[in-house]
GROMACS .gro file of C-alpha atoms in nm:
model
  257
    1MET     CA    1  -0.295  -0.194   7.822
    2GLY     CA    2  -0.384  -0.067   7.474
    3THR     CA    3  -0.654   0.192   7.438
    4ALA     CA    4  -1.008   0.086   7.360
    5GLY     CA    5  -1.197   0.154   7.041
    6PRO     CA    6  -1.150   0.063   6.677
    7ALA     CA    7  -0.798   0.100   6.537
    8THR     CA    8  -0.773   0.336   6.243
    9ALA     CA    9  -0.488   0.519   6.072
   10GLY     CA   10  -0.604   0.833   6.254
   11ASN     CA   11  -0.593   0.710   6.612
   12ALA     CA   12  -0.325   0.438   6.587
   13ALA     CA   13   0.038   0.505   6.671
   14LEU     CA   14   0.122   0.286   6.371
   15SER     CA   15  -0.113   0.169   6.098
   16LEU     CA   16  -0.020  -0.066   5.813
   17ARG     CA   17  -0.261  -0.136   5.530
   18GLY     CA   18  -0.201  -0.392   5.258
   19ILE     CA   19   0.176  -0.400   5.303
   20THR     CA   20   0.332  -0.615   5.033
   21LYS     CA   21   0.700  -0.669   4.954
   22HIS     CA   22   0.843  -0.857   4.656
   23PHE     CA   23   1.205  -0.954   4.603
   24GLY     CA   24   1.198  -1.046   4.237
   25GLY     CA   25   0.950  -1.332   4.215
   26VAL     CA   26   0.955  -1.398   4.591
   27VAL     CA   27   0.665  -1.257   4.795
   28ALA     CA   28   0.812  -1.176   5.135
   29LEU     CA   29   0.505  -0.986   5.263
   30ASP     CA   30   0.155  -1.038   5.130
   31GLY     CA   31  -0.106  -0.775   5.216
   32VAL     CA   32  -0.024  -0.725   5.585
   33ASP     CA   33  -0.266  -0.509   5.786
   34LEU     CA   34  -0.157  -0.416   6.136
   35GLN     CA   35  -0.226  -0.144   6.393
   36VAL     CA   36  -0.040  -0.052   6.710
   37MET     CA   37  -0.230   0.165   6.952
   38PRO     CA   38  -0.092   0.432   7.187
   39GLY     CA   39   0.007   0.282   7.521
   40GLU     CA   40   0.040  -0.066   7.375
   41ILE     CA   41   0.327  -0.315   7.366
   42LEU     CA   42   0.274  -0.547   7.068
   43ALA     CA   43   0.458  -0.876   7.016
   44LEU     CA   44   0.534  -0.963   6.654
   45VAL     CA   45   0.621  -1.331   6.616
   46GLY     CA   46   0.645  -1.604   6.358
   47PRO     CA   47   0.876  -1.883   6.245
   48ASN     CA   48   1.208  -1.812   6.076
   49GLY     CA   49   1.146  -1.672   5.730
   50ALA     CA   50   0.794  -1.557   5.815
   51GLY     CA   51   0.871  -1.197   5.717
   52LYS     CA   52   0.915  -1.030   6.057
   53SER     CA   53   1.247  -0.860   5.986
   54VAL     CA   54   1.133  -0.766   5.635
   55LEU     CA   55   0.824  -0.602   5.785
   56VAL     CA   56   1.035  -0.405   6.034
   57ASN     CA   57   1.261  -0.290   5.751
   58VAL     CA   58   0.958  -0.182   5.547
   59ILE     CA   59   0.809   0.005   5.844
   60THR     CA   60   1.133   0.192   5.913
   61GLY     CA   61   1.208   0.265   5.547
   62ALA     CA   62   1.513   0.042   5.504
   63TYR     CA   63   1.306  -0.135   5.235
   64GLU     CA   64   1.043   0.028   5.018
   65ALA     CA   65   0.707  -0.151   5.017
   66SER     CA   66   0.594  -0.291   4.681
   67ALA     CA   67   0.239  -0.194   4.776
   68GLY     CA   68   0.044  -0.065   5.074
   69PHE     CA   69   0.039   0.228   5.313
   70ILE     CA   70   0.216   0.314   5.640
   71HIS     CA   71   0.083   0.577   5.878
   72LEU     CA   72   0.277   0.700   6.181
   73GLY     CA   73   0.052   0.882   6.426
   74GLY     CA   74  -0.198   0.943   6.145
   75ARG     CA   75   0.066   1.075   5.902
   76ASP     CA   76   0.131   0.891   5.577
   77VAL     CA   77   0.502   0.803   5.573
   78SER     CA   78   0.479   0.535   5.303
   79ARG     CA   79   0.719   0.716   5.070
   80GLU     CA   80   0.937   0.885   5.329
   81PRO     CA   81   1.305   0.775   5.346
   82ALA     CA   82   1.437   0.601   5.655
   83HIS     CA   83   1.612   0.906   5.801
   84ARG     CA   84   1.294   1.111   5.768
   85ARG     CA   85   1.086   0.843   5.943
   86ALA     CA   86   1.339   0.837   6.227
   87ARG     CA   87   1.309   1.213   6.270
   88LEU     CA   88   0.929   1.185   6.262
   89GLY     CA   89   0.939   0.949   6.559
   90MET     CA   90   1.044   0.595   6.466
   91GLY     CA   91   1.313   0.430   6.676
   92ARG     CA   92   1.454   0.082   6.634
   93THR     CA   93   1.715  -0.168   6.743
   94PHE     CA   94   1.869  -0.441   6.530
   95GLN     CA   95   1.921  -0.816   6.564
   96ASN     CA   96   2.294  -0.755   6.532
   97ILE     CA   97   2.403  -0.497   6.788
   98ARG     CA   98   2.528  -0.176   6.625
   99LEU     CA   99   2.745   0.025   6.864
  100LEU     CA  100   3.044   0.256   6.818
  101LYS     CA  101   3.281   0.025   6.999
  102ARG     CA  102   3.581   0.260   6.999
  103MET     CA  103   3.381   0.519   7.190
  104SER     CA  104   3.282   0.516   7.555
  105VAL     CA  105   2.937   0.401   7.662
  106VAL     CA  106   2.817   0.759   7.722
  107GLU     CA  107   2.970   0.889   7.397
  108ASN     CA  108   2.757   0.642   7.200
  109VAL     CA  109   2.435   0.819   7.295
  110PRO     CA  110   2.497   1.181   7.180
  111VAL     CA  111   2.585   1.048   6.835
  112ALA     CA  112   2.236   0.899   6.818
  113ILE     CA  113   2.087   1.228   6.944
  114LYS     CA  114   2.247   1.414   6.652
  115GLN     CA  115   2.131   1.151   6.402
  116HIS     CA  116   1.770   1.206   6.510
  117ALA     CA  117   1.787   1.586   6.509
  118ALA     CA  118   1.571   1.757   6.246
  119GLN     CA  119   1.875   1.963   6.142
  120PRO     CA  120   2.175   1.761   6.262
  121PHE     CA  121   2.449   1.995   6.138
  122ARG     CA  122   2.286   2.297   6.298
  123SER     CA  123   2.239   2.087   6.611
  124LEU     CA  124   2.611   2.017   6.620
  125LEU     CA  125   2.682   2.392   6.608
  126TYR     CA  126   2.422   2.527   6.850
  127ARG     CA  127   2.334   2.252   7.090
  128GLY     CA  128   2.571   2.237   7.386
  129ALA     CA  129   2.777   1.927   7.447
  130LYS     CA  130   2.683   1.940   7.815
  131GLN     CA  131   2.312   1.933   7.729
  132ASP     CA  132   2.362   1.626   7.512
  133MET     CA  133   2.568   1.455   7.781
  134ASP     CA  134   2.297   1.528   8.038
  135ILE     CA  135   2.040   1.365   7.808
  136ALA     CA  136   2.278   1.073   7.748
  137MET     CA  137   2.332   1.015   8.119
  138GLY     CA  138   1.957   1.018   8.178
  139LEU     CA  139   1.911   0.749   7.912
  140LEU     CA  140   2.196   0.543   8.057
  141GLU     CA  141   2.036   0.571   8.401
  142GLN     CA  142   1.712   0.441   8.251
  143ALA     CA  143   1.905   0.150   8.095
  144GLY     CA  144   2.089   0.068   8.416
  145LEU     CA  145   2.425   0.165   8.262
  146ALA     CA  146   2.510   0.493   8.437
  147GLY     CA  147   2.787   0.319   8.630
  148LYS     CA  148   2.946   0.210   8.301
  149ALA     CA  149   2.934   0.554   8.134
  150GLY     CA  150   3.310   0.602   8.109
  151GLU     CA  151   3.394   0.249   8.000
  152SER     CA  152   3.459   0.147   7.641
  153ALA     CA  153   3.147   0.021   7.467
  154ASP     CA  154   3.357  -0.271   7.346
  155ALA     CA  155   3.404  -0.385   7.707
  156LEU     CA  156   3.033  -0.427   7.783
  157ALA     CA  157   2.885  -0.768   7.850
  158TYR     CA  158   2.640  -0.887   7.585
  159GLY     CA  159   2.327  -0.799   7.784
  160GLU     CA  160   2.468  -0.457   7.868
  161ALA     CA  161   2.542  -0.391   7.500
  162ARG     CA  162   2.179  -0.474   7.420
  163ARG     CA  163   2.064  -0.223   7.679
  164LEU     CA  164   2.298   0.044   7.540
  165GLU     CA  165   2.150  -0.006   7.194
  166ILE     CA  166   1.803   0.048   7.340
  167ALA     CA  167   1.926   0.366   7.512
  168ARG     CA  168   2.058   0.488   7.175
  169SER     CA  169   1.722   0.410   7.012
  170LEU     CA  170   1.551   0.634   7.270
  171ALA     CA  171   1.771   0.933   7.187
  172GLY     CA  172   1.524   1.067   6.930
  173LYS     CA  173   1.230   1.049   7.175
  174PRO     CA  174   1.045   0.802   6.949
  175GLN     CA  175   0.669   0.784   6.921
  176LEU     CA  176   0.710   0.424   6.805
  177LEU     CA  177   0.992   0.191   6.915
  178LEU     CA  178   1.065  -0.135   6.731
  179LEU     CA  179   1.285  -0.381   6.922
  180ASP     CA  180   1.421  -0.656   6.696
  181GLU     CA  181   1.497  -0.966   6.910
  182PRO     CA  182   1.615  -0.765   7.213
  183ALA     CA  183   1.642  -1.074   7.438
  184ALA     CA  184   1.839  -1.290   7.193
  185GLY     CA  185   2.142  -1.449   7.360
  186MET     CA  186   2.049  -1.335   7.710
  187ASN     CA  187   2.034  -1.556   8.018
  188ASP     CA  188   1.723  -1.576   8.238
  189ARG     CA  189   1.833  -1.301   8.477
  190GLU     CA  190   1.919  -1.063   8.194
  191THR     CA  191   1.591  -1.140   8.017
  192GLU     CA  192   1.386  -1.069   8.329
  193ASP     CA  193   1.571  -0.740   8.387
  194LEU     CA  194   1.519  -0.639   8.023
  195ALA     CA  195   1.146  -0.712   8.038
  196GLU     CA  196   1.113  -0.485   8.341
  197ARG     CA  197   1.301  -0.205   8.167
  198ILE     CA  198   1.095  -0.232   7.847
  199HIS     CA  199   0.775  -0.232   8.053
  200ALA     CA  200   0.893   0.087   8.225
  201LEU     CA  201   0.930   0.255   7.883
  202ARG     CA  202   0.550   0.291   7.870
  203ASP     CA  203   0.599   0.613   8.061
  204THR     CA  204   0.806   0.770   7.782
  205VAL     CA  205   0.737   0.580   7.457
  206PRO     CA  206   0.379   0.588   7.325
  207ALA     CA  207   0.392   0.252   7.143
  208ILE     CA  208   0.636  -0.041   7.133
  209VAL     CA  209   0.668  -0.341   6.901
  210VAL     CA  210   0.880  -0.635   7.017
  211ILE     CA  211   0.998  -0.895   6.764
  212GLU     CA  212   1.108  -1.198   6.961
  213HIS     CA  213   1.113  -1.580   6.975
  214ASP     CA  214   1.112  -1.617   7.355
  215MET     CA  215   0.745  -1.673   7.443
  216GLY     CA  216   0.811  -1.662   7.817
  217PHE     CA  217   0.962  -1.317   7.773
  218LEU     CA  218   0.664  -1.196   7.568
  219LYS     CA  219   0.382  -1.341   7.780
  220GLY     CA  220   0.442  -1.115   8.078
  221LEU     CA  221   0.540  -0.810   7.875
  222CYS     CA  222   0.304  -0.762   7.580
  223ASP     CA  223  -0.062  -0.663   7.561
  224ARG     CA  224  -0.124  -0.811   7.218
  225MET     CA  225   0.041  -1.049   6.974
  226ALA     CA  226   0.042  -1.061   6.594
  227VAL     CA  227   0.173  -1.366   6.408
  228LEU     CA  228   0.321  -1.381   6.060
  229ASP     CA  229   0.362  -1.696   5.852
  230TYR     CA  230   0.488  -1.700   5.492
  231GLY     CA  231   0.450  -1.322   5.480
  232ARG     CA  232   0.086  -1.318   5.587
  233LYS     CA  233  -0.069  -1.223   5.919
  234ILE     CA  234  -0.246  -1.535   6.050
  235ALA     CA  235  -0.345  -1.417   6.400
  236ASP     CA  236  -0.379  -1.096   6.600
  237GLY     CA  237  -0.520  -1.052   6.949
  238PRO     CA  238  -0.456  -1.092   7.323
  239VAL     CA  239  -0.141  -1.296   7.388
  240ALA     CA  240  -0.306  -1.594   7.561
  241GLU     CA  241  -0.575  -1.615   7.294
  242VAL     CA  242  -0.324  -1.608   7.010
  243LEU     CA  243  -0.104  -1.873   7.168
  244ASP     CA  244  -0.407  -2.105   7.182
  245ASN     CA  245  -0.491  -2.045   6.816
  246PRO     CA  246  -0.451  -2.375   6.625
  247LEU     CA  247  -0.301  -2.196   6.325
  248VAL     CA  248  -0.034  -2.044   6.547
  249VAL     CA  249   0.038  -2.371   6.723
  250GLN     CA  250   0.085  -2.541   6.389
  251ALA     CA  251   0.283  -2.265   6.216
  252TYR     CA  252   0.502  -2.136   6.495
  253LEU     CA  253   0.503  -2.347   6.808
  254GLY     CA  254   0.484  -2.687   6.636
  255THR     CA  255   0.247  -2.973   6.702
  256ASP     CA  256   0.291  -3.310   6.864
  257GLU     CA  257   0.284  -3.599   6.621
   0.00000   0.00000   0.00000
């Protein structure tokens, strides 16, 4: 569970204050405050168009916030570019799986290791290929894909490709991991397996944010839930409490007429 005590920029793994994002005259995010504490798995939910993906893109630096501040482990990264945030400890996956399909499963991971290196070109020169492959195999083992290491990434089943993307996101040893709809398109067995593997990441990843629509998946996995609607945070708290919140029921889950 998340650590006790008040959440501040200093002791939070991630702290957002007043995050706002405009696209022309459209307000996609409107003054979002959010903290993720070390040891916590946070669910970020909301209806389509609520601003979830925009918020993830602002956090990771793909979009620049129109206003507000972002702190990663107490460090202000609000104006840092995306590659710098990644090297400071942000990892992420995407709604649309992004793999190097012409490479083998194991070859996909060292590429991500180099991308997260503080000096990637020097890393290519001085870091041994065997060392990178050893790290890659360890991550594949964690993802349940060690037996597929030599196969083409293009040959993976959908759920396996999702797990490979998560393995790639762990290559930089992130302090914060953002998983964007990791269970999308999975069957019940794959979803259950994925939840167990994400839960096991607590041992290696200080803080995790899961953006997802599958409430059954989130209920047994996450410590806390935050809900966005029309770019504003409308609820934040323990999962069961948030799911009973009338504003959440109306905005996200729907109400019976």
